[in-house]
PDB file of C-alpha atoms and ligand atoms in Angstrom:
ATOM      1  CA  MET A   1     -25.237   0.385  -0.123  1.00 47.00           C
ATOM      2  CA  GLU A   2     -24.721  -3.096  -1.575  1.00 47.00           C
ATOM      3  CA  ASN A   3     -25.306  -5.573   1.243  1.00 59.00           C
ATOM      4  CA  ASN A   4     -22.355  -7.668   0.245  1.00 84.00           C
ATOM      5  CA  TYR A   5     -19.830  -4.811  -0.070  1.00 93.00           C
ATOM      6  CA  HIS A   6     -18.387  -5.439   3.381  1.00 94.00           C
ATOM      7  CA  VAL A   7     -19.546  -6.652   6.807  1.00 95.00           C
ATOM      8  CA  PRO A   8     -18.058  -4.400   9.515  1.00 96.00           C
ATOM      9  CA  VAL A   9     -15.798  -6.082  12.079  1.00 98.00           C
ATOM     10  CA  LEU A  10     -15.849  -5.524  15.877  1.00 98.00           C
ATOM     11  CA  LEU A  11     -18.534  -2.875  15.417  1.00 98.00           C
ATOM     12  CA  GLU A  12     -19.693  -2.519  19.031  1.00 98.00           C
ATOM     13  CA  ALA A  13     -16.160  -2.555  20.453  1.00 98.00           C
ATOM     14  CA  CYS A  14     -15.145   0.189  17.999  1.00 98.00           C
ATOM     15  CA  MET A  15     -18.083   2.383  19.047  1.00 98.00           C
ATOM     16  CA  GLU A  16     -17.279   1.898  22.730  1.00 98.00           C
ATOM     17  CA  GLY A  17     -13.624   2.592  21.981  1.00 98.00           C
ATOM     18  CA  LEU A  18     -14.424   5.885  20.262  1.00 98.00           C
ATOM     19  CA  ASN A  19     -16.397   6.986  23.325  1.00 98.00           C
ATOM     20  CA  ILE A  20     -18.535   9.179  21.087  1.00 98.00           C
ATOM     21  CA  LYS A  21     -19.594  12.677  22.144  1.00 98.00           C
ATOM     22  CA  PRO A  22     -22.856  13.445  20.311  1.00 98.00           C
ATOM     23  CA  ASP A  23     -21.665  16.868  19.114  1.00 98.00           C
ATOM     24  CA  GLY A  24     -18.094  15.771  18.340  1.00 98.00           C
ATOM     25  CA  VAL A  25     -16.073  15.575  15.116  1.00 98.00           C
ATOM     26  CA  TYR A  26     -15.103  12.028  14.107  1.00 99.00           C
ATOM     27  CA  VAL A  27     -13.009  10.592  11.284  1.00 99.00           C
ATOM     28  CA  ASP A  28     -13.373   7.145   9.695  1.00 98.00           C
ATOM     29  CA  VAL A  29     -10.229   6.879   7.567  1.00 98.00           C
ATOM     30  CA  THR A  30     -11.251   3.556   5.932  1.00 98.00           C
ATOM     31  CA  PHE A  31     -14.843   4.113   4.825  1.00 98.00           C
ATOM     32  CA  GLY A  32     -15.260   1.015   2.572  1.00 97.00           C
ATOM     33  CA  GLY A  33     -18.905  -0.074   2.748  1.00 97.00           C
ATOM     34  CA  GLY A  34     -19.544   2.515   5.460  1.00 98.00           C
ATOM     35  CA  GLY A  35     -20.591   0.003   8.140  1.00 98.00           C
ATOM     36  CA  HIS A  36     -18.642   1.713  10.909  1.00 98.00           C
ATOM     37  CA  SER A  37     -19.493   5.188   9.601  1.00 98.00           C
ATOM     38  CA  ARG A  38     -23.248   4.541   9.766  1.00 98.00           C
ATOM     39  CA  GLU A  39     -22.929   3.436  13.380  1.00 98.00           C
ATOM     40  CA  ILE A  40     -20.941   6.573  14.274  1.00 98.00           C
ATOM     41  CA  LEU A  41     -23.582   8.804  12.635  1.00 98.00           C
ATOM     42  CA  LYS A  42     -26.312   7.119  14.707  1.00 98.00           C
ATOM     43  CA  ARG A  43     -24.519   8.279  17.833  1.00 98.00           C
ATOM     44  CA  LEU A  44     -24.065  11.911  16.748  1.00 98.00           C
ATOM     45  CA  ASN A  45     -26.609  14.702  17.224  1.00 98.00           C
ATOM     46  CA  LYS A  46     -27.288  17.452  14.661  1.00 98.00           C
ATOM     47  CA  ASP A  47     -24.061  19.284  15.608  1.00 98.00           C
ATOM     48  CA  GLY A  48     -21.820  16.236  15.220  1.00 98.00           C
ATOM     49  CA  VAL A  49     -19.658  15.725  12.100  1.00 98.00           C
ATOM     50  CA  LEU A  50     -18.264  12.606  10.453  1.00 98.00           C
ATOM     51  CA  ILE A  51     -15.445  12.834   7.909  1.00 98.00           C
ATOM     52  CA  ALA A  52     -14.739   9.637   5.954  1.00 98.00           C
ATOM     53  CA  PHE A  53     -11.676   8.810   3.808  1.00 98.00           C
ATOM     54  CA  ASP A  54     -11.264   6.117   1.162  1.00 98.00           C
ATOM     55  CA  GLN A  55      -8.744   6.044  -1.659  1.00 97.00           C
ATOM     56  CA  ASP A  56     -10.766   3.508  -3.668  1.00 96.00           C
ATOM     57  CA  PRO A  57     -13.287   5.204  -6.004  1.00 95.00           C
ATOM     58  CA  ASP A  58     -15.550   2.126  -5.642  1.00 95.00           C
ATOM     59  CA  ALA A  59     -16.212   3.090  -1.998  1.00 97.00           C
ATOM     60  CA  GLN A  60     -17.883   6.302  -3.182  1.00 97.00           C
ATOM     61  CA  ARG A  61     -20.963   4.376  -4.234  1.00 96.00           C
ATOM     62  CA  ASN A  62     -21.629   3.882  -0.491  1.00 98.00           C
ATOM     63  CA  LYS A  63     -21.430   7.584   0.425  1.00 98.00           C
ATOM     64  CA  ILE A  64     -24.025   8.517   3.024  1.00 98.00           C
ATOM     65  CA  ASP A  65     -26.602  11.156   2.208  1.00 98.00           C
ATOM     66  CA  ASP A  66     -26.512  13.131   5.453  1.00 98.00           C
ATOM     67  CA  PRO A  67     -25.615  16.791   6.066  1.00 98.00           C
ATOM     68  CA  ARG A  68     -23.263  15.746   8.878  1.00 98.00           C
ATOM     69  CA  PHE A  69     -21.228  13.493   6.538  1.00 98.00           C
ATOM     70  CA  LEU A  70     -18.185  14.576   4.487  1.00 98.00           C
ATOM     71  CA  PHE A  71     -16.256  12.280   2.149  1.00 98.00           C
ATOM     72  CA  VAL A  72     -12.568  12.661   1.221  1.00 98.00           C
ATOM     73  CA  ASP A  73     -11.366  10.599  -1.768  1.00 97.00           C
ATOM     74  CA  GLN A  74      -7.767  10.510  -0.560  1.00 97.00           C
ATOM     75  CA  ASN A  75      -5.192   8.263   1.038  1.00 98.00           C
ATOM     76  CA  PHE A  76      -5.254   8.611   4.838  1.00 98.00           C
ATOM     77  CA  ALA A  77      -1.519   9.343   4.645  1.00 98.00           C
ATOM     78  CA  PHE A  78      -2.808  12.903   3.935  1.00 98.00           C
ATOM     79  CA  LEU A  79      -5.066  13.025   6.998  1.00 98.00           C
ATOM     80  CA  LYS A  80      -3.800  16.218   8.572  1.00 98.00           C
ATOM     81  CA  ASN A  81      -3.763  18.353   5.408  1.00 98.00           C
ATOM     82  CA  ASN A  82      -7.219  17.232   4.347  1.00 98.00           C
ATOM     83  CA  LEU A  83      -8.689  17.957   7.773  1.00 98.00           C
ATOM     84  CA  ARG A  84      -7.119  21.407   7.638  1.00 98.00           C
ATOM     85  CA  LEU A  85      -8.568  21.999   4.164  1.00 98.00           C
ATOM     86  CA  LEU A  86     -11.996  21.170   5.560  1.00 98.00           C
ATOM     87  CA  GLY A  87     -11.397  23.595   8.442  1.00 98.00           C
ATOM     88  CA  TYR A  88     -10.808  21.061  11.238  1.00 98.00           C
ATOM     89  CA  LYS A  89      -7.546  21.427  13.115  1.00 96.00           C
ATOM     90  CA  GLN A  90      -8.453  18.904  15.789  1.00 98.00           C
ATOM     91  CA  VAL A  91     -11.017  16.130  16.114  1.00 98.00           C
ATOM     92  CA  ASP A  92     -12.562  13.977  18.866  1.00 98.00           C
ATOM     93  CA  GLY A  93     -11.939  10.495  17.500  1.00 98.00           C
ATOM     94  CA  ILE A  94     -10.365   8.570  14.621  1.00 99.00           C
ATOM     95  CA  LEU A  95     -11.163   5.050  13.444  1.00 98.00           C
ATOM     96  CA  ALA A  96      -9.009   2.967  11.080  1.00 98.00           C
ATOM     97  CA  ASP A  97     -10.111  -0.493   9.892  1.00 98.00           C
ATOM     98  CA  LEU A  98      -7.019  -1.417   7.900  1.00 98.00           C
ATOM     99  CA  GLY A  99      -6.531  -3.473   4.761  1.00 92.00           C
ATOM    100  CA  VAL A 100      -8.859  -4.313   1.909  1.00 93.00           C
ATOM    101  CA  SER A 101     -12.653  -4.611   1.924  1.00 94.00           C
ATOM    102  CA  SER A 102     -14.528  -7.786   0.996  1.00 93.00           C
ATOM    103  CA  HIS A 103     -15.643  -5.951  -2.146  1.00 93.00           C
ATOM    104  CA  GLN A 104     -12.047  -5.355  -3.229  1.00 92.00           C
ATOM    105  CA  PHE A 105     -11.113  -8.926  -2.387  1.00 90.00           C
ATOM    106  CA  ASN A 106     -14.088 -10.393  -4.271  1.00 91.00           C
ATOM    107  CA  GLU A 107     -13.700  -8.406  -7.501  1.00 91.00           C
ATOM    108  CA  PRO A 108     -11.584 -10.562  -9.822  1.00 90.00           C
ATOM    109  CA  GLU A 109     -10.151  -7.673 -11.838  1.00 89.00           C
ATOM    110  CA  ARG A 110      -8.670  -5.993  -8.750  1.00 93.00           C
ATOM    111  CA  GLY A 111      -6.233  -8.895  -8.434  1.00 92.00           C
ATOM    112  CA  PHE A 112      -6.308  -9.176  -4.604  1.00 94.00           C
ATOM    113  CA  SER A 113      -7.465 -12.780  -4.450  1.00 90.00           C
ATOM    114  CA  THR A 114      -5.725 -15.986  -5.500  1.00 88.00           C
ATOM    115  CA  ARG A 115      -9.168 -17.469  -6.208  1.00 88.00           C
ATOM    116  CA  PHE A 116      -9.591 -15.853  -9.604  1.00 87.00           C
ATOM    117  CA  GLU A 117      -7.669 -15.793 -12.836  1.00 87.00           C
ATOM    118  CA  SER A 118      -6.839 -12.098 -13.172  1.00 86.00           C
ATOM    119  CA  SER A 119      -4.158  -9.564 -13.941  1.00 88.00           C
ATOM    120  CA  LEU A 120      -1.655  -8.811 -11.188  1.00 95.00           C
ATOM    121  CA  ASP A 121      -2.927  -5.416 -10.028  1.00 96.00           C
ATOM    122  CA  MET A 122      -3.619  -5.070  -6.243  1.00 96.00           C
ATOM    123  CA  ARG A 123      -3.915  -1.273  -6.182  1.00 97.00           C
ATOM    124  CA  MET A 124      -6.421   0.021  -3.627  1.00 95.00           C
ATOM    125  CA  ASP A 125      -6.208   3.389  -5.376  1.00 94.00           C
ATOM    126  CA  LYS A 126      -7.041   2.519  -8.973  1.00 90.00           C
ATOM    127  CA  GLN A 127      -5.032   5.560 -10.105  1.00 92.00           C
ATOM    128  CA  GLY A 128      -1.925   4.450  -8.208  1.00 93.00           C
ATOM    129  CA  ASP A 129       1.333   4.220 -10.212  1.00 95.00           C
ATOM    130  CA  LEU A 130       2.546   0.809  -9.069  1.00 97.00           C
ATOM    131  CA  THR A 131       0.842  -2.553  -9.743  1.00 97.00           C
ATOM    132  CA  ALA A 132       1.797  -6.028  -8.542  1.00 97.00           C
ATOM    133  CA  ALA A 133       2.861  -6.804 -12.132  1.00 97.00           C
ATOM    134  CA  ASP A 134       5.324  -3.871 -11.949  1.00 98.00           C
ATOM    135  CA  VAL A 135       6.811  -5.233  -8.728  1.00 98.00           C
ATOM    136  CA  ILE A 136       7.118  -8.754 -10.159  1.00 98.00           C
ATOM    137  CA  ASN A 137       8.538  -7.668 -13.519  1.00 98.00           C
ATOM    138  CA  LYS A 138      10.707  -4.695 -12.608  1.00 98.00           C
ATOM    139  CA  TYR A 139      12.063  -5.019  -9.059  1.00 98.00           C
ATOM    140  CA  PRO A 140      15.644  -6.266  -8.611  1.00 98.00           C
ATOM    141  CA  GLU A 141      16.036  -9.757  -7.152  1.00 98.00           C
ATOM    142  CA  ASP A 142      17.311  -8.573  -3.758  1.00 98.00           C
ATOM    143  CA  GLU A 143      14.317  -6.227  -3.362  1.00 98.00           C
ATOM    144  CA  LEU A 144      11.903  -9.065  -4.152  1.00 98.00           C
ATOM    145  CA  HIS A 145      13.746 -11.261  -1.644  1.00 98.00           C
ATOM    146  CA  LYS A 146      13.317  -8.588   1.023  1.00 98.00           C
ATOM    147  CA  ILE A 147       9.643  -7.969   0.267  1.00 98.00           C
ATOM    148  CA  PHE A 148       8.644 -11.645   0.368  1.00 98.00           C
ATOM    149  CA  GLY A 149      10.748 -12.249   3.486  1.00 98.00           C
ATOM    150  CA  ILE A 150       9.672  -9.216   5.484  1.00 96.00           C
ATOM    151  CA  TYR A 151       6.133  -8.450   4.298  1.00 97.00           C
ATOM    152  CA  GLY A 152       5.091 -12.052   3.600  1.00 96.00           C
ATOM    153  CA  GLU A 153       7.265 -13.893   6.136  1.00 95.00           C
ATOM    154  CA  VAL A 154       7.791 -16.381   3.293  1.00 96.00           C
ATOM    155  CA  LYS A 155      10.415 -18.964   4.334  1.00 95.00           C
ATOM    156  CA  ASN A 156      11.989 -19.572   0.898  1.00 97.00           C
ATOM    157  CA  ALA A 157      11.900 -15.880  -0.092  1.00 98.00           C
ATOM    158  CA  LYS A 158      15.375 -15.992  -1.678  1.00 98.00           C
ATOM    159  CA  SER A 159      14.653 -18.876  -4.055  1.00 97.00           C
ATOM    160  CA  LEU A 160      11.196 -17.433  -4.800  1.00 98.00           C
ATOM    161  CA  ALA A 161      12.791 -14.118  -5.863  1.00 98.00           C
ATOM    162  CA  LYS A 162      15.312 -15.969  -8.035  1.00 98.00           C
ATOM    163  CA  ALA A 163      12.567 -18.017  -9.728  1.00 97.00           C
ATOM    164  CA  ILE A 164      10.642 -14.832 -10.589  1.00 98.00           C
ATOM    165  CA  VAL A 165      13.697 -13.111 -12.062  1.00 98.00           C
ATOM    166  CA  THR A 166      14.532 -16.217 -14.114  1.00 97.00           C
ATOM    167  CA  ALA A 167      10.960 -16.571 -15.436  1.00 97.00           C
ATOM    168  CA  ARG A 168      10.635 -12.925 -16.476  1.00 97.00           C
ATOM    169  CA  MET A 169      13.813 -13.153 -18.607  1.00 97.00           C
ATOM    170  CA  ASN A 170      11.788 -15.260 -21.066  1.00 94.00           C
ATOM    171  CA  GLU A 171       8.506 -13.370 -21.015  1.00 95.00           C
ATOM    172  CA  PRO A 172       6.706 -10.902 -18.732  1.00 96.00           C
ATOM    173  CA  VAL A 173       4.720 -12.378 -15.828  1.00 96.00           C
ATOM    174  CA  LEU A 174       1.361 -10.657 -16.277  1.00 94.00           C
ATOM    175  CA  THR A 175      -1.402 -12.910 -14.956  1.00 94.00           C
ATOM    176  CA  LEU A 176      -1.947 -15.068 -11.921  1.00 94.00           C
ATOM    177  CA  ALA A 177      -1.536 -18.124 -14.161  1.00 94.00           C
ATOM    178  CA  ASP A 178       1.865 -16.829 -15.411  1.00 95.00           C
ATOM    179  CA  PHE A 179       2.889 -16.114 -11.830  1.00 96.00           C
ATOM    180  CA  LYS A 180       1.866 -19.517 -10.499  1.00 95.00           C
ATOM    181  CA  LYS A 181       3.700 -21.204 -13.375  1.00 95.00           C
ATOM    182  CA  ALA A 182       6.848 -19.172 -12.649  1.00 96.00           C
ATOM    183  CA  ILE A 183       6.949 -20.096  -8.971  1.00 97.00           C
ATOM    184  CA  ALA A 184       5.310 -23.572  -9.106  1.00 96.00           C
ATOM    185  CA  ALA A 185       8.428 -25.450  -7.997  1.00 96.00           C
ATOM    186  CA  HIS A 186       8.707 -23.302  -4.860  1.00 96.00           C
ATOM    187  CA  ILE A 187       5.153 -23.638  -3.530  1.00 96.00           C
ATOM    188  CA  PRO A 188       5.217 -26.158  -0.647  1.00 95.00           C
ATOM    189  CA  LYS A 189       2.976 -29.174  -1.352  1.00 94.00           C
ATOM    190  CA  GLY A 190      -0.133 -29.326   0.802  1.00 95.00           C
ATOM    191  CA  LYS A 191       0.346 -25.686   1.897  1.00 95.00           C
ATOM    192  CA  GLU A 192      -0.492 -23.990  -1.398  1.00 94.00           C
ATOM    193  CA  ASN A 193      -3.210 -21.692  -0.039  1.00 93.00           C
ATOM    194  CA  LYS A 194      -1.264 -20.458   2.966  1.00 94.00           C
ATOM    195  CA  TYR A 195       1.852 -19.903   0.863  1.00 97.00           C
ATOM    196  CA  MET A 196       0.040 -17.973  -1.852  1.00 96.00           C
ATOM    197  CA  ALA A 197      -1.729 -15.881   0.813  1.00 94.00           C
ATOM    198  CA  GLN A 198       1.667 -14.894   2.267  1.00 96.00           C
ATOM    199  CA  VAL A 199       3.078 -14.085  -1.186  1.00 97.00           C
ATOM    200  CA  PHE A 200       0.006 -12.006  -2.043  1.00 96.00           C
ATOM    201  CA  GLN A 201       0.133 -10.220   1.308  1.00 95.00           C
ATOM    202  CA  ALA A 202       3.734  -9.193   0.579  1.00 97.00           C
ATOM    203  CA  LEU A 203       2.887  -7.872  -2.896  1.00 98.00           C
ATOM    204  CA  ARG A 204      -0.176  -6.000  -1.638  1.00 97.00           C
ATOM    205  CA  ILE A 205       1.787  -4.286   1.146  1.00 97.00           C
ATOM    206  CA  GLU A 206       4.460  -3.190  -1.336  1.00 98.00           C
ATOM    207  CA  VAL A 207       2.014  -2.022  -4.032  1.00 97.00           C
ATOM    208  CA  ASN A 208       0.059   0.132  -1.587  1.00 97.00           C
ATOM    209  CA  GLY A 209       3.027   1.192   0.580  1.00 97.00           C
ATOM    210  CA  GLU A 210       0.915   0.022   3.506  1.00 97.00           C
ATOM    211  CA  ILE A 211       3.477   0.104   6.319  1.00 97.00           C
ATOM    212  CA  LYS A 212       4.899   3.534   5.454  1.00 97.00           C
ATOM    213  CA  VAL A 213       1.396   4.929   5.062  1.00 98.00           C
ATOM    214  CA  LEU A 214       0.291   3.443   8.396  1.00 98.00           C
ATOM    215  CA  GLU A 215       3.280   4.908  10.262  1.00 98.00           C
ATOM    216  CA  SER A 216       2.758   8.349   8.741  1.00 98.00           C
ATOM    217  CA  PHE A 217      -0.961   8.196   9.594  1.00 98.00           C
ATOM    218  CA  LEU A 218      -0.296   7.187  13.218  1.00 98.00           C
ATOM    219  CA  GLU A 219       2.116  10.106  13.676  1.00 98.00           C
ATOM    220  CA  GLN A 220      -0.480  12.532  12.321  1.00 98.00           C
ATOM    221  CA  THR A 221      -3.193  11.232  14.672  1.00 98.00           C
ATOM    222  CA  ALA A 222      -1.103  12.479  17.588  1.00 98.00           C
ATOM    223  CA  ASP A 223      -1.324  16.010  16.125  1.00 97.00           C
ATOM    224  CA  VAL A 224      -4.952  16.061  15.081  1.00 98.00           C
ATOM    225  CA  LEU A 225      -6.637  14.453  18.105  1.00 98.00           C
ATOM    226  CA  LYS A 226      -7.831  16.697  20.919  1.00 98.00           C
ATOM    227  CA  PRO A 227      -6.656  15.764  24.440  1.00 98.00           C
ATOM    228  CA  GLY A 228      -9.055  13.001  25.550  1.00 98.00           C
ATOM    229  CA  GLY A 229      -9.739  12.093  21.876  1.00 98.00           C
ATOM    230  CA  ARG A 230      -9.675   8.432  20.948  1.00 98.00           C
ATOM    231  CA  LEU A 231      -7.730   6.506  18.313  1.00 98.00           C
ATOM    232  CA  VAL A 232      -9.261   3.120  17.419  1.00 98.00           C
ATOM    233  CA  VAL A 233      -7.393   0.833  15.006  1.00 98.00           C
ATOM    234  CA  ILE A 234      -8.266  -2.641  13.703  1.00 98.00           C
ATOM    235  CA  SER A 235      -5.383  -4.518  12.081  1.00 98.00           C
ATOM    236  CA  TYR A 236      -5.350  -7.922  10.401  1.00 96.00           C
ATOM    237  CA  HIS A 237      -1.738  -9.080  10.580  1.00 94.00           C
ATOM    238  CA  SER A 238       1.257  -8.625  12.833  1.00 94.00           C
ATOM    239  CA  LEU A 239       3.098  -6.238  10.478  1.00 95.00           C
ATOM    240  CA  GLU A 240       0.227  -3.776  10.974  1.00 96.00           C
ATOM    241  CA  ASP A 241      -0.480  -4.547  14.603  1.00 98.00           C
ATOM    242  CA  ARG A 242       3.125  -4.049  15.733  1.00 97.00           C
ATOM    243  CA  PRO A 243       3.470  -0.378  14.721  1.00 98.00           C
ATOM    244  CA  VAL A 244       0.016   0.380  16.175  1.00 98.00           C
ATOM    245  CA  LYS A 245       0.898  -1.277  19.488  1.00 98.00           C
ATOM    246  CA  ASN A 246       4.319   0.381  19.705  1.00 97.00           C
ATOM    247  CA  PHE A 247       3.061   3.813  18.757  1.00 98.00           C
ATOM    248  CA  LEU A 248       0.243   3.760  21.296  1.00 98.00           C
ATOM    249  CA  ALA A 249       2.519   2.499  24.073  1.00 97.00           C
ATOM    250  CA  LYS A 250       5.684   4.473  23.314  1.00 96.00           C
ATOM    251  CA  GLY A 251       4.947   7.185  20.758  1.00 96.00           C
ATOM    252  CA  LYS A 252       7.444   5.573  18.394  1.00 96.00           C
ATOM    253  CA  PHE A 253       7.878   2.464  16.267  1.00 97.00           C
ATOM    254  CA  LYS A 254      11.198   1.224  17.653  1.00 95.00           C
ATOM    255  CA  GLY A 255      13.062   1.530  20.932  1.00 92.00           C
ATOM    256  CA  GLU A 256      11.952   2.716  24.331  1.00 92.00           C
ATOM    257  CA  VAL A 257       9.704   5.607  25.267  1.00 93.00           C
ATOM    258  CA  GLU A 258      11.496   8.989  25.530  1.00 92.00           C
ATOM    259  CA  LYS A 259      11.725  10.611  28.981  1.00 93.00           C
ATOM    260  CA  ASP A 260      12.231  14.261  29.857  1.00 93.00           C
ATOM    261  CA  PHE A 261      14.817  15.629  32.304  1.00 93.00           C
ATOM    262  CA  TYR A 262      12.576  14.718  35.262  1.00 93.00           C
ATOM    263  CA  GLY A 263      11.937  11.167  34.049  1.00 92.00           C
ATOM    264  CA  ASN A 264       8.403  11.825  32.782  1.00 91.00           C
ATOM    265  CA  GLN A 265       7.412   9.737  29.774  1.00 91.00           C
ATOM    266  CA  GLN A 266       7.050  11.717  26.554  1.00 93.00           C
ATOM    267  CA  LYS A 267       4.327   9.962  24.601  1.00 95.00           C
ATOM    268  CA  PRO A 268       1.115  11.112  22.950  1.00 97.00           C
ATOM    269  CA  PHE A 269      -1.292   8.330  24.007  1.00 98.00           C
ATOM    270  CA  GLU A 270      -2.488   6.447  27.029  1.00 97.00           C
ATOM    271  CA  VAL A 271      -3.171   2.826  26.106  1.00 98.00           C
ATOM    272  CA  ILE A 272      -6.789   1.832  26.779  1.00 98.00           C
ATOM    273  CA  THR A 273      -6.396  -1.781  25.585  1.00 97.00           C
ATOM    274  CA  ARG A 274      -3.494  -3.485  27.391  1.00 94.00           C
ATOM    275  CA  LYS A 275      -4.322  -6.572  25.330  1.00 97.00           C
ATOM    276  CA  ALA A 276      -5.775  -6.256  21.832  1.00 98.00           C
ATOM    277  CA  ILE A 277      -9.537  -6.877  21.622  1.00 98.00           C
ATOM    278  CA  VAL A 278     -10.464  -9.813  19.349  1.00 98.00           C
ATOM    279  CA  ALA A 279     -13.803 -11.029  17.996  1.00 98.00           C
ATOM    280  CA  GLU A 280     -16.040 -13.316  20.056  1.00 97.00           C
ATOM    281  CA  GLU A 281     -17.260 -16.726  18.879  1.00 97.00           C
ATOM    282  CA  GLU A 282     -20.615 -15.344  17.788  1.00 97.00           C
ATOM    283  CA  GLU A 283     -18.997 -12.838  15.405  1.00 97.00           C
ATOM    284  CA  LEU A 284     -16.461 -15.362  14.118  1.00 97.00           C
ATOM    285  CA  ALA A 285     -19.324 -17.730  13.260  1.00 96.00           C
ATOM    286  CA  ARG A 286     -20.985 -15.160  11.000  1.00 95.00           C
ATOM    287  CA  ASN A 287     -17.974 -13.272   9.626  1.00 95.00           C
ATOM    288  CA  SER A 288     -14.753 -15.108   8.821  1.00 91.00           C
ATOM    289  CA  ARG A 289     -12.981 -11.790   8.149  1.00 92.00           C
ATOM    290  CA  ALA A 290     -13.074 -11.123  11.891  1.00 96.00           C
ATOM    291  CA  ARG A 291     -10.746 -14.079  12.498  1.00 95.00           C
ATOM    292  CA  SER A 292      -7.450 -12.201  12.418  1.00 95.00           C
ATOM    293  CA  ALA A 293      -8.785  -8.816  13.596  1.00 98.00           C
ATOM    294  CA  LYS A 294      -7.026  -7.074  16.495  1.00 98.00           C
ATOM    295  CA  LEU A 295      -8.438  -3.880  17.911  1.00 98.00           C
ATOM    296  CA  ARG A 296      -6.317  -1.388  19.842  1.00 98.00           C
ATOM    297  CA  ILE A 297      -7.463   1.851  21.444  1.00 98.00           C
ATOM    298  CA  GLY A 298      -5.505   4.854  22.676  1.00 98.00           C
ATOM    299  CA  GLU A 299      -6.562   8.110  24.344  1.00 98.00           C
ATOM    300  CA  LYS A 300      -4.696  11.293  23.443  1.00 98.00           C
ATOM    301  CA  LEU A 301      -2.960  12.734  26.491  1.00 97.00           C
TER     302      LEU A 301
HETATM  303  C1  LIG B 401     -11.361  -3.110   5.743  1.00 50.67           C
HETATM  304  S1  LIG B 401     -12.072  -1.950   4.643  1.00 50.67           S
HETATM  305  C2  LIG B 401     -13.055  -0.936   5.695  1.00 50.67           C
HETATM  306  C3  LIG B 401     -14.453  -1.403   5.852  1.00 50.67           C
HETATM  307  C4  LIG B 401     -15.357  -0.470   6.610  1.00 50.67           C
HETATM  308  N1  LIG B 401     -14.929  -0.266   7.981  1.00 50.67           N
HETATM  309  C5  LIG B 401     -16.783  -0.971   6.582  1.00 50.67           C
HETATM  310  O1  LIG B 401     -17.349  -1.219   7.654  1.00 50.67           O
HETATM  311  O2  LIG B 401     -17.329  -1.141   5.488  1.00 50.67           O
HETATM  312  C6  LIG B 401     -10.749  -0.864   4.292  1.00 50.67           C
HETATM  313  C7  LIG B 401     -11.091   0.263   3.334  1.00 50.67           C
HETATM  314  O3  LIG B 401     -10.125   1.272   3.527  1.00 50.67           O
HETATM  315  C8  LIG B 401      -9.594   1.690   2.306  1.00 50.67           C
HETATM  316  N2  LIG B 401      -8.193   2.021   2.555  1.00 50.67           N
HETATM  317  C9  LIG B 401      -7.201   1.170   2.924  1.00 50.67           C
HETATM  318  N3  LIG B 401      -6.045   1.835   3.063  1.00 50.67           N
HETATM  319  C10 LIG B 401      -6.326   3.144   2.791  1.00 50.67           C
HETATM  320  C11 LIG B 401      -5.539   4.324   2.772  1.00 50.67           C
HETATM  321  N4  LIG B 401      -4.237   4.295   3.027  1.00 50.67           N
HETATM  322  N5  LIG B 401      -6.160   5.490   2.490  1.00 50.67           N
HETATM  323  C12 LIG B 401      -7.496   5.536   2.206  1.00 50.67           C
HETATM  324  N6  LIG B 401      -8.266   4.444   2.184  1.00 50.67           N
HETATM  325  C13 LIG B 401      -7.698   3.262   2.474  1.00 50.67           C
HETATM  326  C14 LIG B 401      -9.775   0.546   1.349  1.00 50.67           C
HETATM  327  O4  LIG B 401      -9.894   1.043   0.034  1.00 50.67           O
HETATM  328  C15 LIG B 401     -11.057  -0.119   1.870  1.00 50.67           C
HETATM  329  O5  LIG B 401     -12.187   0.356   1.223  1.00 50.67           O
END
């Protein structure tokens, strides 16, 4: 594996959270550079199995040569069907380390970073149908307004959407330079980096359907985990953390936990982490990506 592909975050806490049984079946749905996967394999004996998912073909260069390791080149929105195809109806633990890898972020042509002049792409799955340029050039103004407001929590989302629609009437907005020129008047002075990060976050979430995919994945984990099996999720912003927290606590994304006729709570998980686990100073000092990480753990009831 390339050393600089990705440095795993909250590695020890994830391993503790998974509570690994040496002969168990585990799933790492966000393989990336394989940092977490390698640690899981170390804790399995010859009967253990690790199944890893990643929708980005680049991650395949990190595949682990080990008879206990299986790789699935699919979106984790198709978790349940792929496990079935491989002959596993239920598993002992699932790990998700959400978002993009450092590799994806650092490759200019992927278009995830505002640091490089690049095309507006942002697809994690390079074969995906929708790019950031499609969103910027084709979405109606009210959709853009909603995306920047909800996914980016951008304060001037309405005027930003209007500026984009006005600019694209003249010529398509295809590169980061075009995009910055189109929205220049709306970027708050002195807060350029934070603003662009929020705008890019919104586009990335839309391009990859991240919230829908996360909700579908969480629902499937409740079906595929054995009783006592662990779900361990690291998220990097509140739009991801909220559904994880709600689903673990209540078995749903909105509203209160369902109760049966006798008043017993109907939910698939017991929460192991009342408060999300965050990185310690030592980790923050060596890995800035750990800064916004929140780890939550649930045990299947
Ligand atoms: C934060 S990185 C994971 C890093 C990994 N834990 C490590 O230690 O190297 C997230 C990875 O998950 C992949 N990914 C994100 N969302 C996905 C999805 N819905 N389906 C499959 N893979 C996904 C990305 O392509 C990326 O490689």
